[in-house]
Structures are given as C-alpha cells and as structure tokens.
Tab-separated table of C-alpha atoms in Angstrom:
chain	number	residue	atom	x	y	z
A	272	UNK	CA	168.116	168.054	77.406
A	273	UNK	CA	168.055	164.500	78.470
A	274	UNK	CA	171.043	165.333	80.801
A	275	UNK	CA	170.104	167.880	81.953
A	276	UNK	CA	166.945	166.444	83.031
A	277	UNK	CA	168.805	163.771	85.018
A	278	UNK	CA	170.015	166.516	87.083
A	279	UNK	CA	167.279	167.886	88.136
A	280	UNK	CA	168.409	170.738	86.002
A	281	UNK	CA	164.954	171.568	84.545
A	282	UNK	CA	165.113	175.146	83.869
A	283	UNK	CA	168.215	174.677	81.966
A	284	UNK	CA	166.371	171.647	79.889
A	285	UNK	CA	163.797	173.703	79.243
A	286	UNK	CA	165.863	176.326	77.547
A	287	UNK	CA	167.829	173.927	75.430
A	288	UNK	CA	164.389	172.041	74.520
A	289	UNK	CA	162.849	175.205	73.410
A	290	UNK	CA	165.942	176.009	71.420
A	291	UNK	CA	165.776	172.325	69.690
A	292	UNK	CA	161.806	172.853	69.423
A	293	UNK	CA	162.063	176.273	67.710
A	294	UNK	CA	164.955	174.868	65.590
A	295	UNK	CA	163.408	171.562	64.275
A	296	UNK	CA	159.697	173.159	63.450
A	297	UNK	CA	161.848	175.602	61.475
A	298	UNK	CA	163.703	172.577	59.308
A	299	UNK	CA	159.934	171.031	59.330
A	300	UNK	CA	161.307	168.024	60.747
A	301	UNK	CA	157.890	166.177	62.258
A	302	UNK	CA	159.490	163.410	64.520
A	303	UNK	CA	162.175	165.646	66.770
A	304	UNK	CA	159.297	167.828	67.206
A	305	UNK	CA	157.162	165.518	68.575
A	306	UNK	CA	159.679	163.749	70.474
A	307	UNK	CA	160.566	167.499	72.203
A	308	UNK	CA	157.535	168.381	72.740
A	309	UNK	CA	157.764	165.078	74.756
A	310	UNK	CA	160.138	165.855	76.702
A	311	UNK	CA	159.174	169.599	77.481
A	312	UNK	CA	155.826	167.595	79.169
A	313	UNK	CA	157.979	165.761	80.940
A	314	UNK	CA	159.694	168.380	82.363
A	315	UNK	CA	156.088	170.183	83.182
A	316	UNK	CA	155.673	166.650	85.145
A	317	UNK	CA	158.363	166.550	87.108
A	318	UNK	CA	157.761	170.522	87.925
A	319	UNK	CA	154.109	169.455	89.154
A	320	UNK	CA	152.711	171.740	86.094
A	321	UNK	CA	149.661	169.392	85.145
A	322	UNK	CA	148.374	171.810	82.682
A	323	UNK	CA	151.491	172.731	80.933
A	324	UNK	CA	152.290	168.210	80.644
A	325	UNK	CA	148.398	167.680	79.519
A	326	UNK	CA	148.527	170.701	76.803
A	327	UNK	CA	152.201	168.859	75.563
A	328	UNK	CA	151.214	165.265	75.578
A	329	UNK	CA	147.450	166.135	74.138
A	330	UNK	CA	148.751	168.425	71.259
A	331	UNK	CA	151.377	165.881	70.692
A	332	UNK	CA	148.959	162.587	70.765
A	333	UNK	CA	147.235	163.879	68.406
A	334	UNK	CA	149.999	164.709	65.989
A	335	UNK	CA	151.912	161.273	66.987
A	336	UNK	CA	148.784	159.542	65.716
A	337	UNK	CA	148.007	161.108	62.328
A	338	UNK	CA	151.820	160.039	61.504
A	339	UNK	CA	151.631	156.824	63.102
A	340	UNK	CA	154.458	157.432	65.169
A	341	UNK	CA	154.143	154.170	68.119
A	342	UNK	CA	156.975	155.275	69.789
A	343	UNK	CA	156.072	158.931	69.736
A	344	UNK	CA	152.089	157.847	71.279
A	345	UNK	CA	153.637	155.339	74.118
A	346	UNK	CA	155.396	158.302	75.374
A	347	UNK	CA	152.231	159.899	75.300
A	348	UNK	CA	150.809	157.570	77.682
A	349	UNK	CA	153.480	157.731	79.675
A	350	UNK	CA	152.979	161.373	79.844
A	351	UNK	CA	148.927	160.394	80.789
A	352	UNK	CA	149.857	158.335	83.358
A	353	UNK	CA	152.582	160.470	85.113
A	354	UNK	CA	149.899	163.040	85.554
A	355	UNK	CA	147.145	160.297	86.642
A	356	UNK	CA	150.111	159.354	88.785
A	357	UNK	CA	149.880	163.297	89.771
A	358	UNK	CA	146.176	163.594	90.306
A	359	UNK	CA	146.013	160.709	92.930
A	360	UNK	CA	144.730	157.554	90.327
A	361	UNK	CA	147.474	155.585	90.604
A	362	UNK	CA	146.080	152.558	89.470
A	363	UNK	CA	145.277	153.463	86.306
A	364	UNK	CA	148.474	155.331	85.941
A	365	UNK	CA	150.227	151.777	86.943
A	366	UNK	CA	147.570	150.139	83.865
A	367	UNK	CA	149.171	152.915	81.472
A	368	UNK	CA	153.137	152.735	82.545
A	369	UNK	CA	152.555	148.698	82.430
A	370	UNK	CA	151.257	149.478	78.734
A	371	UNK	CA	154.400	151.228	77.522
A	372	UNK	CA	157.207	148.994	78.997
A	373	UNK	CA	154.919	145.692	77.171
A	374	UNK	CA	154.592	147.599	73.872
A	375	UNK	CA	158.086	149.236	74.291
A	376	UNK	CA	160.786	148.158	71.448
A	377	UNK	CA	164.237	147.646	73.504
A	378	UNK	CA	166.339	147.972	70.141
A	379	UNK	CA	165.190	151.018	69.518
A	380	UNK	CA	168.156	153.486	71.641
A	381	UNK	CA	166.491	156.376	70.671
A	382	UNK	CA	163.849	155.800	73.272
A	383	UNK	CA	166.057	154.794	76.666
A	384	UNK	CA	167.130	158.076	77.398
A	385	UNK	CA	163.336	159.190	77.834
A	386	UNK	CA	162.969	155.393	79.613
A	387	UNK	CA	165.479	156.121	82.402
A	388	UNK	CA	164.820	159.892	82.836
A	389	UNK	CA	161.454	160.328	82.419
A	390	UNK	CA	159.536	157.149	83.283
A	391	UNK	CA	161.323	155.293	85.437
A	392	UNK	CA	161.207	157.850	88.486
A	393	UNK	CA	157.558	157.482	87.989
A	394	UNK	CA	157.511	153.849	87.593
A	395	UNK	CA	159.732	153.768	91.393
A	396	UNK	CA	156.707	156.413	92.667
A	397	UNK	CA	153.785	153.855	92.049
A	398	UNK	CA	155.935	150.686	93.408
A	399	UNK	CA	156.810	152.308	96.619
A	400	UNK	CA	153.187	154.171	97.046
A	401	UNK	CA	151.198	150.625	96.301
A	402	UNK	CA	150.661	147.883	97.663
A	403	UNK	CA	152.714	145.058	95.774
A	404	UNK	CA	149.703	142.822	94.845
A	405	UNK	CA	147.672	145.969	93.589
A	406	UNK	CA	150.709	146.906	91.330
A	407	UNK	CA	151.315	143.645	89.989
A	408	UNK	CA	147.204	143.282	88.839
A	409	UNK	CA	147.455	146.921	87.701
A	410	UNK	CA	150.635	146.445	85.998
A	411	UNK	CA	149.461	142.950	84.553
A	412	UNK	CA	146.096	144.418	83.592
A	413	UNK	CA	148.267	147.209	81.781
A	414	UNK	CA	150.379	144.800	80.225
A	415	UNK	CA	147.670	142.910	78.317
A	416	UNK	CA	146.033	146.510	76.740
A	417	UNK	CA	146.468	147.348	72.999
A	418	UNK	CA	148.316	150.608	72.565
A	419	UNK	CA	145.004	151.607	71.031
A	420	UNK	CA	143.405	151.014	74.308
A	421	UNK	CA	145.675	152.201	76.536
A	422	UNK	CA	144.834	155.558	74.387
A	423	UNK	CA	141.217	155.721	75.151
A	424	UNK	CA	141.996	154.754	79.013
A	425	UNK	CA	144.336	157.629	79.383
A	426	UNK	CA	141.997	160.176	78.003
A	427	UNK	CA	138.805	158.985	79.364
A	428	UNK	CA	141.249	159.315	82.935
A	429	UNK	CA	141.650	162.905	81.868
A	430	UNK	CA	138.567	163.656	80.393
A	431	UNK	CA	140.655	164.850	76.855
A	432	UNK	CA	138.384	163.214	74.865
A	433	UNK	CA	138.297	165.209	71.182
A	434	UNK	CA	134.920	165.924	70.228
C-alpha cells in the first residue's frame, strides 16, 4: 500500500488497502484497521476527494480516541490538515502538520512510511505556497499545541464537531 502510494499508484493502493481493511476487521484486529483506514484517507487526499478523506479520518478519530491510540489520532490530524491544506486554510493546516512532527515518536518505524508518503508531500505544499515567516509562526504556533488541542482546532476548521 505504502509503495504503491509512493508511486502515484493510487488505484492499485486502494485495492490492496481494501483487501488489508476487509481482512483485518475480519481477524477483529482494532489497530491495522485504524491505521488503513488511514491510509485509504490519504489516498482520498492525494485524489482531491475531500469527502471520501473527512468520512476516513472522522470515523477513524473517533475510534483512535476511545482506544487511546496517539499515533493512530496524529495521523488524524494530519489527515485534517491535508484537507485544510485542500480547502485553501493553509495556516491552520501548517498549525496542525507542525503539531504532528512535535508530538511525533521517531522510534516508532511503524509510523515513517505514512511520514514520508503521506505527509511530507503536504508538508513541501505549505513551505513552497507560504511565505517563510508565516510558516515558521504557524508551524511554531503548531508546535507548542497539545495533541488534545490540535484535535479541537482541526474539527472546529472542518466544522466535524460531534454533537
């Protein structure tokens, strides 16, 4: 999937994902779910599908949380801010990506793959569309927010606040 993905190949990750999705609810096995339903709203990102990456990354924020999965929730918000990044408020898309990377445990391998594939192209987007002293406050700004916070930012961006 993550290959694919790298590749540009996102039909093809799609299929496989689907595959692993169908495969892992079967086994009832909670944190590949998550982590595939992940990457299938990734995938809706980089296809410019906002609905299909909101309906992944709300559904799977919500899940993410009851389990108190912290890895599993900063994708989340990288998810939130890759479609801020998509709707035009890059700022606080910069705030959420700044978020992840501080909160971001770099011994934990399992995560780099979504890292490099996933966020980073979106990380390059905001830095090249943004004025450097913008993106450094934004990013700083981002930096210094609980993961808690950086929760409530990305839906009140979205308006996915649960009722």
């Amino acid at each position: 999937g993550h290959i694919a993905r790298a590749f540009q190949e996102f039909d093809q990750s799609e299929a496989y994902l689907d595959h692993c999705l169908a495969l892992c609810c079967d086994l009832g096995l909670d944190d590949p779910v998550n982590r595939t339903r992940c990457a299938r709203g990734f995938i809706a990102l980089h296809k410019c599908d906002e609905k299909a990456a909101e309906t992944f990354f709300k559904e799977t924020l919500q899940k993410a949380q009851e389990m108190n999965f912290t890895d599993v929730i900063l994708l989340c918000i990288a998810g939130f801010a890759g479609l801020n990044l998509l709707k035009g408020n890059r700022e606080t898309a910069i705030r959420l990506f700044g978020t992840c990377i501080a909160h971001w445990d770099p011994n934990q391998d399992i995560m780099a793959p979504y890292k490099v594939v996933d966020i980073d192209p979106f990380i390059d987007r905001c830095r090249r569309e943004t004025e450097k002293d913008l993106f450094d406050r934004a990013w700083t700004e981002g930096s210094a927010l609980s993961v808690d916070q950086a929760v409530q930012i990305a839906q009140e961006s979205l308006n996915l606040i649960p009722p």
